PDB file of N, CA and C in Angstrom:
ATOM      1  N   MET A  18     101.399 -41.063-166.544  1.00 87.00           N
ATOM      2  CA  MET A  18     101.028 -41.788-167.989  1.00 87.00           C
ATOM      3  C   MET A  18     100.817 -42.877-167.979  1.00 87.00           C
ATOM      4  N   LYS A  19     100.894 -43.984-167.751  1.00 96.00           N
ATOM      5  CA  LYS A  19     101.546 -45.811-167.720  1.00 96.00           C
ATOM      6  C   LYS A  19     100.920 -46.367-169.075  1.00 96.00           C
ATOM      7  N   LEU A  20     101.733 -47.254-169.860  1.00 97.00           N
ATOM      8  CA  LEU A  20     101.247 -48.245-170.616  1.00 97.00           C
ATOM      9  C   LEU A  20     100.634 -49.905-170.166  1.00 97.00           C
ATOM     10  N   ALA A  21      99.460 -50.092-170.874  1.00 98.00           N
ATOM     11  CA  ALA A  21      99.409 -51.333-169.863  1.00 98.00           C
ATOM     12  C   ALA A  21      98.545 -51.744-171.238  1.00 98.00           C
ATOM     13  N   ARG A  22      97.749 -52.830-171.146  1.00 98.00           N
ATOM     14  CA  ARG A  22      97.208 -53.951-171.863  1.00 98.00           C
ATOM     15  C   ARG A  22      96.094 -54.420-171.178  1.00 98.00           C
ATOM     16  N   VAL A  23      94.845 -54.651-171.893  1.00 98.00           N
ATOM     17  CA  VAL A  23      93.534 -54.488-171.721  1.00 98.00           C
ATOM     18  C   VAL A  23      93.401 -56.620-171.894  1.00 98.00           C
ATOM     19  N   ILE A  24      93.208 -56.702-170.652  1.00 98.00           N
ATOM     20  CA  ILE A  24      93.909 -58.332-170.775  1.00 98.00           C
ATOM     21  C   ILE A  24      92.168 -59.202-170.129  1.00 98.00           C
ATOM     22  N   GLY A  25      91.287 -58.306-169.657  1.00 97.00           N
ATOM     23  CA  GLY A  25      89.943 -58.925-169.305  1.00 97.00           C
ATOM     24  C   GLY A  25      89.301 -57.639-168.912  1.00 97.00           C
ATOM     25  N   ARG A  26      88.000 -58.202-168.600  1.00 97.00           N
ATOM     26  CA  ARG A  26      86.898 -56.791-167.998  1.00 97.00           C
ATOM     27  C   ARG A  26      86.589 -57.661-166.413  1.00 97.00           C
ATOM     28  N   VAL A  27      86.015 -56.640-164.996  1.00 96.00           N
ATOM     29  CA  VAL A  27      85.509 -57.841-163.809  1.00 96.00           C
ATOM     30  C   VAL A  27      84.117 -57.183-164.299  1.00 96.00           C
ATOM     31  N   PHE A  28      83.778 -58.265-163.870  1.00 95.00           N
ATOM     32  CA  PHE A  28      81.919 -57.821-163.411  1.00 95.00           C
ATOM     33  C   PHE A  28      82.044 -58.387-162.129  1.00 95.00           C
ATOM     34  N   CYS A  29      80.759 -57.422-161.534  1.00 92.00           N
ATOM     35  CA  CYS A  29      80.275 -57.307-160.270  1.00 92.00           C
ATOM     36  C   CYS A  29      78.987 -57.804-159.598  1.00 92.00           C
ATOM     37  N   SER A  30      78.326 -58.610-158.904  1.00 92.00           N
ATOM     38  CA  SER A  30      76.989 -58.159-158.654  1.00 92.00           C
ATOM     39  C   SER A  30      76.759 -57.456-157.399  1.00 92.00           C
ATOM     40  N   ARG A  31      77.739 -56.358-157.001  1.00 92.00           N
ATOM     41  CA  ARG A  31      77.445 -55.307-155.962  1.00 92.00           C
ATOM     42  C   ARG A  31      78.235 -54.615-156.225  1.00 92.00           C
ATOM     43  N   GLN A  32      78.021 -53.357-155.939  1.00 90.00           N
ATOM     44  CA  GLN A  32      79.168 -52.207-156.064  1.00 90.00           C
ATOM     45  C   GLN A  32      78.326 -51.034-155.330  1.00 90.00           C
ATOM     46  N   GLU A  33      79.162 -49.970-155.255  1.00 90.00           N
ATOM     47  CA  GLU A  33      79.608 -48.914-155.076  1.00 90.00           C
ATOM     48  C   GLU A  33      78.688 -47.967-155.395  1.00 90.00           C
ATOM     49  N   HIS A  34      77.981 -47.059-155.012  1.00 92.00           N
ATOM     50  CA  HIS A  34      76.394 -46.746-156.515  1.00 92.00           C
ATOM     51  C   HIS A  34      77.769 -46.045-157.942  1.00 92.00           C
ATOM     52  N   ALA A  35      78.633 -44.995-157.019  1.00 90.00           N
ATOM     53  CA  ALA A  35      78.957 -44.314-157.486  1.00 90.00           C
ATOM     54  C   ALA A  35      79.722 -45.416-158.802  1.00 90.00           C
ATOM     55  N   LEU A  36      80.266 -46.648-159.017  1.00 91.00           N
ATOM     56  CA  LEU A  36      80.703 -47.354-159.996  1.00 91.00           C
ATOM     57  C   LEU A  36      79.731 -47.614-161.233  1.00 91.00           C
ATOM     58  N   ASP A  37      78.283 -47.210-160.580  1.00 91.00           N
ATOM     59  CA  ASP A  37      76.613 -48.058-161.676  1.00 91.00           C
ATOM     60  C   ASP A  37      77.410 -47.246-162.968  1.00 91.00           C
ATOM     61  N   GLY A  38      77.441 -48.321-163.746  1.00 91.00           N
ATOM     62  CA  GLY A  38      77.637 -47.798-165.564  1.00 91.00           C
ATOM     63  C   GLY A  38      78.818 -47.730-165.950  1.00 91.00           C
ATOM     64  N   LYS A  39      79.786 -47.719-165.189  1.00 94.00           N
ATOM     65  CA  LYS A  39      81.140 -47.457-165.360  1.00 94.00           C
ATOM     66  C   LYS A  39      82.124 -48.713-165.590  1.00 94.00           C
ATOM     67  N   THR A  40      82.588 -49.712-166.742  1.00 96.00           N
ATOM     68  CA  THR A  40      83.059 -50.337-167.071  1.00 96.00           C
ATOM     69  C   THR A  40      84.651 -50.635-166.218  1.00 96.00           C
ATOM     70  N   MET A  41      84.754 -51.549-165.527  1.00 96.00           N
ATOM     71  CA  MET A  41      86.186 -51.756-164.812  1.00 96.00           C
ATOM     72  C   MET A  41      86.664 -53.510-165.740  1.00 96.00           C
ATOM     73  N   LEU A  42      88.250 -52.802-166.198  1.00 97.00           N
ATOM     74  CA  LEU A  42      88.402 -53.175-166.899  1.00 97.00           C
ATOM     75  C   LEU A  42      89.787 -54.232-165.987  1.00 97.00           C
ATOM     76  N   LEU A  43      90.626 -55.566-166.639  1.00 98.00           N
ATOM     77  CA  LEU A  43      91.745 -56.015-166.178  1.00 98.00           C
ATOM     78  C   LEU A  43      92.557 -55.538-166.806  1.00 98.00           C
ATOM     79  N   ILE A  44      94.139 -54.739-166.160  1.00 98.00           N
ATOM     80  CA  ILE A  44      94.694 -54.225-167.604  1.00 98.00           C
ATOM     81  C   ILE A  44      96.219 -55.193-166.720  1.00 98.00           C
ATOM     82  N   GLN A  45      97.440 -55.130-167.519  1.00 98.00           N
ATOM     83  CA  GLN A  45      98.595 -55.602-167.604  1.00 98.00           C
ATOM     84  C   GLN A  45      99.988 -54.514-167.429  1.00 98.00           C
ATOM     85  N   PRO A  46     100.130 -53.639-166.589  1.00 98.00           N
ATOM     86  CA  PRO A  46     100.700 -52.525-167.165  1.00 98.00           C
ATOM     87  C   PRO A  46     101.821 -53.291-167.426  1.00 98.00           C
ATOM     88  N   LEU A  47     102.173 -52.541-168.296  1.00 97.00           N
ATOM     89  CA  LEU A  47     103.105 -52.391-169.730  1.00 97.00           C
ATOM     90  C   LEU A  47     104.734 -51.510-169.584  1.00 97.00           C
ATOM     91  N   ARG A  48     106.096 -51.817-169.738  1.00 94.00           N
ATOM     92  CA  ARG A  48     106.808 -51.057-169.688  1.00 94.00           C
ATOM     93  C   ARG A  48     106.786 -50.324-171.265  1.00 94.00           C
ATOM     94  N   TRP A  49     107.255 -49.097-171.352  1.00 91.00           N
ATOM     95  CA  TRP A  49     107.414 -47.834-172.585  1.00 91.00           C
ATOM     96  C   TRP A  49     108.156 -48.417-173.413  1.00 91.00           C
ATOM     97  N   GLU A  50     109.754 -49.053-172.618  1.00 88.00           N
ATOM     98  CA  GLU A  50     110.563 -48.796-174.173  1.00 88.00           C
ATOM     99  C   GLU A  50     110.436 -50.366-174.394  1.00 88.00           C
ATOM    100  N   ASP A  51     109.859 -51.497-174.121  1.00 90.00           N
ATOM    101  CA  ASP A  51     109.759 -52.880-175.195  1.00 90.00           C
ATOM    102  C   ASP A  51     108.200 -53.825-174.549  1.00 90.00           C
ATOM    103  N   GLU A  52     107.742 -52.758-174.036  1.00 94.00           N
ATOM    104  CA  GLU A  52     105.952 -53.344-173.486  1.00 94.00           C
ATOM    105  C   GLU A  52     106.053 -54.520-172.600  1.00 94.00           C
ATOM    106  N   SER A  53     106.895 -54.944-172.182  1.00 96.00           N
ATOM    107  CA  SER A  53     106.704 -56.567-171.100  1.00 96.00           C
ATOM    108  C   SER A  53     106.330 -55.954-170.162  1.00 96.00           C
ATOM    109  N   PRO A  54     105.759 -56.793-169.057  1.00 97.00           N
ATOM    110  CA  PRO A  54     104.808 -56.964-168.314  1.00 97.00           C
ATOM    111  C   PRO A  54     105.423 -56.068-167.340  1.00 97.00           C
ATOM    112  N   LEU A  55     104.902 -55.278-166.170  1.00 97.00           N
ATOM    113  CA  LEU A  55     105.449 -54.968-165.531  1.00 97.00           C
ATOM    114  C   LEU A  55     105.070 -54.487-164.488  1.00 97.00           C
ATOM    115  N   GLY A  56     104.687 -55.935-163.455  1.00 97.00           N
ATOM    116  CA  GLY A  56     103.879 -56.485-162.234  1.00 97.00           C
ATOM    117  C   GLY A  56     103.043 -56.939-162.168  1.00 97.00           C
ATOM    118  N   ASP A  57     102.182 -56.841-161.772  1.00 98.00           N
ATOM    119  CA  ASP A  57     100.909 -57.753-161.588  1.00 98.00           C
ATOM    120  C   ASP A  57      99.855 -56.837-161.851  1.00 98.00           C
ATOM    121  N   PRO A  58      98.814 -57.545-162.919  1.00 98.00           N
ATOM    122  CA  PRO A  58      97.626 -56.843-163.221  1.00 98.00           C
ATOM    123  C   PRO A  58      96.959 -56.164-162.236  1.00 98.00           C
ATOM    124  N   ILE A  59      95.974 -54.793-163.263  1.00 97.00           N
ATOM    125  CA  ILE A  59      95.144 -54.816-161.509  1.00 97.00           C
ATOM    126  C   ILE A  59      93.727 -54.146-162.778  1.00 97.00           C
ATOM    127  N   VAL A  60      92.930 -53.508-161.628  1.00 97.00           N
ATOM    128  CA  VAL A  60      91.963 -53.237-162.244  1.00 97.00           C
ATOM    129  C   VAL A  60      91.427 -52.157-161.908  1.00 97.00           C
ATOM    130  N   ALA A  61      90.969 -50.909-163.484  1.00 97.00           N
ATOM    131  CA  ALA A  61      91.104 -49.771-163.974  1.00 97.00           C
ATOM    132  C   ALA A  61      89.651 -49.836-164.678  1.00 97.00           C
ATOM    133  N   ALA A  62      88.850 -48.437-164.138  1.00 96.00           N
ATOM    134  CA  ALA A  62      87.476 -48.402-164.370  1.00 96.00           C
ATOM    135  C   ALA A  62      88.191 -47.465-165.983  1.00 96.00           C
ATOM    136  N   ASP A  63      87.470 -47.957-167.119  1.00 97.00           N
ATOM    137  CA  ASP A  63      87.097 -47.364-167.948  1.00 97.00           C
ATOM    138  C   ASP A  63      86.429 -45.740-168.393  1.00 97.00           C
ATOM    139  N   ALA A  64      87.858 -44.894-168.381  1.00 96.00           N
ATOM    140  CA  ALA A  64      87.197 -43.595-169.495  1.00 96.00           C
ATOM    141  C   ALA A  64      86.694 -43.294-170.611  1.00 96.00           C
ATOM    142  N   VAL A  65      87.162 -44.479-171.530  1.00 96.00           N
ATOM    143  CA  VAL A  65      87.234 -43.730-173.344  1.00 96.00           C
ATOM    144  C   VAL A  65      86.795 -45.326-173.760  1.00 96.00           C
ATOM    145  N   GLY A  66      86.282 -46.573-173.915  1.00 96.00           N
ATOM    146  CA  GLY A  66      85.649 -47.050-174.057  1.00 96.00           C
ATOM    147  C   GLY A  66      86.717 -48.122-174.432  1.00 96.00           C
ATOM    148  N   ALA A  67      87.703 -48.285-174.429  1.00 96.00           N
ATOM    149  CA  ALA A  67      88.717 -49.739-173.806  1.00 96.00           C
ATOM    150  C   ALA A  67      88.280 -50.891-175.119  1.00 96.00           C
ATOM    151  N   GLY A  68      88.419 -51.411-176.077  1.00 93.00           N
ATOM    152  CA  GLY A  68      88.513 -52.919-175.574  1.00 93.00           C
ATOM    153  C   GLY A  68      89.365 -53.823-175.616  1.00 93.00           C
ATOM    154  N   SER A  69      89.387 -54.896-175.517  1.00 95.00           N
ATOM    155  CA  SER A  69      90.322 -56.706-175.208  1.00 95.00           C
ATOM    156  C   SER A  69      91.026 -56.254-176.122  1.00 95.00           C
ATOM    157  N   SER A  70      92.455 -56.546-175.133  1.00 96.00           N
ATOM    158  CA  SER A  70      93.932 -56.459-176.247  1.00 96.00           C
ATOM    159  C   SER A  70      94.615 -55.301-176.122  1.00 96.00           C
ATOM    160  N   GLU A  71      92.951 -54.449-176.517  1.00 97.00           N
ATOM    161  CA  GLU A  71      94.614 -52.958-176.736  1.00 97.00           C
ATOM    162  C   GLU A  71      95.450 -52.072-175.684  1.00 97.00           C
ATOM    163  N   LYS A  72      95.696 -51.584-176.211  1.00 97.00           N
ATOM    164  CA  LYS A  72      97.234 -50.867-175.240  1.00 97.00           C
ATOM    165  C   LYS A  72      95.876 -50.029-174.913  1.00 97.00           C
ATOM    166  N   VAL A  73      96.809 -49.213-174.468  1.00 98.00           N
ATOM    167  CA  VAL A  73      95.810 -48.189-173.464  1.00 98.00           C
ATOM    168  C   VAL A  73      96.830 -47.114-172.330  1.00 98.00           C
ATOM    169  N   PHE A  74      96.514 -46.183-172.067  1.00 95.00           N
ATOM    170  CA  PHE A  74      96.970 -45.826-171.059  1.00 95.00           C
ATOM    171  C   PHE A  74      96.416 -44.988-169.664  1.00 95.00           C
ATOM    172  N   TRP A  75      96.940 -44.726-168.833  1.00 97.00           N
ATOM    173  CA  TRP A  75      96.043 -45.379-167.871  1.00 97.00           C
ATOM    174  C   TRP A  75      96.844 -44.069-166.629  1.00 97.00           C
ATOM    175  N   VAL A  76      96.165 -44.330-164.979  1.00 97.00           N
ATOM    176  CA  VAL A  76      96.340 -43.020-164.358  1.00 97.00           C
ATOM    177  C   VAL A  76      96.360 -43.389-163.249  1.00 97.00           C
ATOM    178  N   ALA A  77      96.767 -43.366-161.837  1.00 95.00           N
ATOM    179  CA  ALA A  77      96.636 -43.463-161.018  1.00 95.00           C
ATOM    180  C   ALA A  77      96.162 -42.823-160.020  1.00 95.00           C
ATOM    181  N   SER A  78      95.699 -43.012-158.545  1.00 92.00           N
ATOM    182  CA  SER A  78      95.299 -42.739-157.060  1.00 92.00           C
ATOM    183  C   SER A  78      94.384 -41.487-157.734  1.00 92.00           C
ATOM    184  N   ARG A  79      94.421 -40.190-156.893  1.00 91.00           N
ATOM    185  CA  ARG A  79      93.844 -39.063-157.316  1.00 91.00           C
ATOM    186  C   ARG A  79      93.238 -38.953-158.871  1.00 91.00           C
ATOM    187  N   ASP A  80      94.173 -38.948-159.767  1.00 92.00           N
ATOM    188  CA  ASP A  80      94.320 -38.714-161.286  1.00 92.00           C
ATOM    189  C   ASP A  80      93.322 -39.601-161.419  1.00 92.00           C
ATOM    190  N   ALA A  81      92.860 -40.654-160.962  1.00 93.00           N
ATOM    191  CA  ALA A  81      92.566 -41.650-161.930  1.00 93.00           C
ATOM    192  C   ALA A  81      90.151 -41.106-161.099  1.00 93.00           C
ATOM    193  N   ALA A  82      90.842 -41.138-160.274  1.00 89.00           N
ATOM    194  CA  ALA A  82      89.014 -39.819-159.942  1.00 89.00           C
ATOM    195  C   ALA A  82      88.980 -39.009-160.769  1.00 89.00           C
ATOM    196  N   VAL A  83      89.538 -38.369-160.950  1.00 90.00           N
ATOM    197  CA  VAL A  83      88.980 -37.092-161.560  1.00 90.00           C
ATOM    198  C   VAL A  83      88.759 -37.225-163.107  1.00 90.00           C
ATOM    199  N   ALA A  84      88.996 -38.368-163.641  1.00 90.00           N
ATOM    200  CA  ALA A  84      89.289 -39.107-164.760  1.00 90.00           C
ATOM    201  C   ALA A  84      87.196 -38.646-165.389  1.00 90.00           C
ATOM    202  N   PHE A  85      86.651 -38.626-164.534  1.00 90.00           N
ATOM    203  CA  PHE A  85      85.618 -38.622-164.888  1.00 90.00           C
ATOM    204  C   PHE A  85      84.813 -37.718-163.649  1.00 90.00           C
ATOM    205  N   LYS A  86      83.207 -37.082-164.509  1.00 90.00           N
ATOM    206  CA  LYS A  86      82.540 -36.230-164.079  1.00 90.00           C
ATOM    207  C   LYS A  86      82.139 -36.238-161.971  1.00 90.00           C
ATOM    208  N   ASP A  87      82.164 -37.928-162.218  1.00 90.00           N
ATOM    209  CA  ASP A  87      81.342 -38.225-160.832  1.00 90.00           C
ATOM    210  C   ASP A  87      82.670 -38.001-159.524  1.00 90.00           C
ATOM    211  N   ALA A  88      83.534 -38.230-159.876  1.00 88.00           N
ATOM    212  CA  ALA A  88      85.109 -38.539-158.743  1.00 88.00           C
ATOM    213  C   ALA A  88      84.679 -40.161-157.975  1.00 88.00           C
ATOM    214  N   PRO A  89      84.092 -41.556-158.690  1.00 90.00           N
ATOM    215  CA  PRO A  89      83.936 -42.094-158.276  1.00 90.00           C
ATOM    216  C   PRO A  89      84.865 -42.662-157.552  1.00 90.00           C
ATOM    217  N   PRO A  90      85.412 -43.813-156.055  1.00 92.00           N
ATOM    218  CA  PRO A  90      86.184 -43.720-155.412  1.00 92.00           C
ATOM    219  C   PRO A  90      86.683 -45.314-156.557  1.00 92.00           C
ATOM    220  N   VAL A  91      87.840 -44.959-157.324  1.00 93.00           N
ATOM    221  CA  VAL A  91      88.546 -46.046-157.984  1.00 93.00           C
ATOM    222  C   VAL A  91      90.053 -45.712-157.929  1.00 93.00           C
ATOM    223  N   ASP A  92      90.953 -46.023-157.748  1.00 94.00           N
ATOM    224  CA  ASP A  92      92.507 -46.107-157.751  1.00 94.00           C
ATOM    225  C   ASP A  92      93.579 -46.062-159.326  1.00 94.00           C
ATOM    226  N   ALA A  93      92.559 -46.428-160.240  1.00 97.00           N
ATOM    227  CA  ALA A  93      93.261 -46.653-161.840  1.00 97.00           C
ATOM    228  C   ALA A  93      91.906 -46.262-163.016  1.00 97.00           C
ATOM    229  N   ALA A  94      92.815 -45.655-163.803  1.00 97.00           N
ATOM    230  CA  ALA A  94      91.018 -45.014-164.920  1.00 97.00           C
ATOM    231  C   ALA A  94      92.521 -45.598-166.357  1.00 97.00           C
ATOM    232  N   VAL A  95      91.704 -45.930-167.263  1.00 97.00           N
ATOM    233  CA  VAL A  95      92.204 -46.201-168.156  1.00 97.00           C
ATOM    234  C   VAL A  95      91.910 -44.649-169.028  1.00 97.00           C
ATOM    235  N   VAL A  96      92.488 -43.542-169.592  1.00 97.00           N
ATOM    236  CA  VAL A  96      92.243 -42.364-170.140  1.00 97.00           C
ATOM    237  C   VAL A  96      92.659 -42.237-171.357  1.00 97.00           C
ATOM    238  N   GLY A  97      92.798 -43.262-172.181  1.00 97.00           N
ATOM    239  CA  GLY A  97      93.178 -43.020-173.225  1.00 97.00           C
ATOM    240  C   GLY A  97      93.476 -44.072-174.175  1.00 97.00           C
ATOM    241  N   ILE A  98      93.190 -44.691-175.457  1.00 97.00           N
ATOM    242  CA  ILE A  98      94.355 -45.886-175.868  1.00 97.00           C
ATOM    243  C   ILE A  98      95.121 -45.496-177.085  1.00 97.00           C
ATOM    244  N   VAL A  99      95.713 -46.341-177.165  1.00 96.00           N
ATOM    245  CA  VAL A  99      97.544 -46.164-177.824  1.00 96.00           C
ATOM    246  C   VAL A  99      97.319 -46.489-179.072  1.00 96.00           C
ATOM    247  N   ASP A 100      97.573 -45.921-180.037  1.00 95.00           N
ATOM    248  CA  ASP A 100      97.340 -46.398-181.681  1.00 95.00           C
ATOM    249  C   ASP A 100      98.614 -47.123-181.494  1.00 95.00           C
ATOM    250  N   GLY A 101     100.085 -46.034-181.095  1.00 91.00           N
ATOM    251  CA  GLY A 101     100.824 -46.292-181.199  1.00 91.00           C
ATOM    252  C   GLY A 101     102.319 -45.461-180.303  1.00 91.00           C
ATOM    253  N   HIS A 102     103.183 -45.502-180.350  1.00 87.00           N
ATOM    254  CA  HIS A 102     104.096 -45.029-179.960  1.00 87.00           C
ATOM    255  C   HIS A 102     105.351 -45.116-179.971  1.00 87.00           C
ATOM    256  N   GLN A 103     106.499 -43.993-180.050  1.00 84.00           N
ATOM    257  CA  GLN A 103     107.882 -44.041-180.411  1.00 84.00           C
ATOM    258  C   GLN A 103     108.386 -44.008-179.603  1.00 84.00           C
ATOM    259  N   VAL A 104     109.798 -45.218-178.812  1.00 83.00           N
ATOM    260  CA  VAL A 104     110.358 -44.600-177.739  1.00 83.00           C
ATOM    261  C   VAL A 104     112.290 -44.523-177.683  1.00 83.00           C
ATOM    262  N   LYS A 105     112.762 -43.453-177.759  1.00 77.00           N
ATOM    263  CA  LYS A 105     114.303 -43.526-178.222  1.00 77.00           C
ATOM    264  C   LYS A 105     114.920 -43.638-176.631  1.00 77.00           C
ATOM    265  N   ASP A 106     116.306 -44.609-177.264  1.00 69.00           N
ATOM    266  CA  ASP A 106     116.544 -44.982-176.200  1.00 69.00           C
ATOM    267  C   ASP A 106     117.422 -43.583-175.093  1.00 69.00           C
ATOM    268  N   PHE A 107     116.264 -43.368-174.110  1.00 63.00           N
ATOM    269  CA  PHE A 107     116.800 -41.700-173.259  1.00 63.00           C
ATOM    270  C   PHE A 107     117.031 -42.484-172.209  1.00 63.00           C
ATOM    271  N   ARG A 108     117.567 -43.407-171.711  1.00 64.00           N
ATOM    272  CA  ARG A 108     117.994 -43.956-170.620  1.00 64.00           C
ATOM    273  C   ARG A 108     119.736 -44.329-170.506  1.00 64.00           C
ATOM    274  N   ARG A 109     119.796 -44.733-171.564  1.00 67.00           N
ATOM    275  CA  ARG A 109     121.343 -44.710-172.305  1.00 67.00           C
ATOM    276  C   ARG A 109     122.135 -43.306-172.265  1.00 67.00           C
ATOM    277  N   LYS A 110     123.254 -43.658-171.321  1.00 63.00           N
ATOM    278  CA  LYS A 110     124.070 -41.945-171.004  1.00 63.00           C
ATOM    279  C   LYS A 110     125.091 -41.788-172.344  1.00 63.00           C
ATOM    280  N   ARG A 111     125.724 -40.814-173.167  1.00 58.00           N
ATOM    281  CA  ARG A 111     126.009 -40.814-174.205  1.00 58.00           C
ATOM    282  C   ARG A 111     127.714 -40.830-174.008  1.00 58.00           C
TER     283      ARG A 111
END
């Protein structure tokens, strides 16, 4: 699971039939530790009804397609809305 913030929506005048009725979101991947941006924004299909500026977790590749019953051709899917999270400094050596 990866953290991101919804930064926009994507609208298409034409699209693959399997994408009909699905909302496409523009999300900015974030680091779990400090919520700083991680890479470029990406387009993800929304499986949970996420809204503008919400923090979400998302999956990629095959996991994105199986987030939907009809397995549409998507590379990323939003599968949860993050209400909060806590990160312990697990990467620091003791």
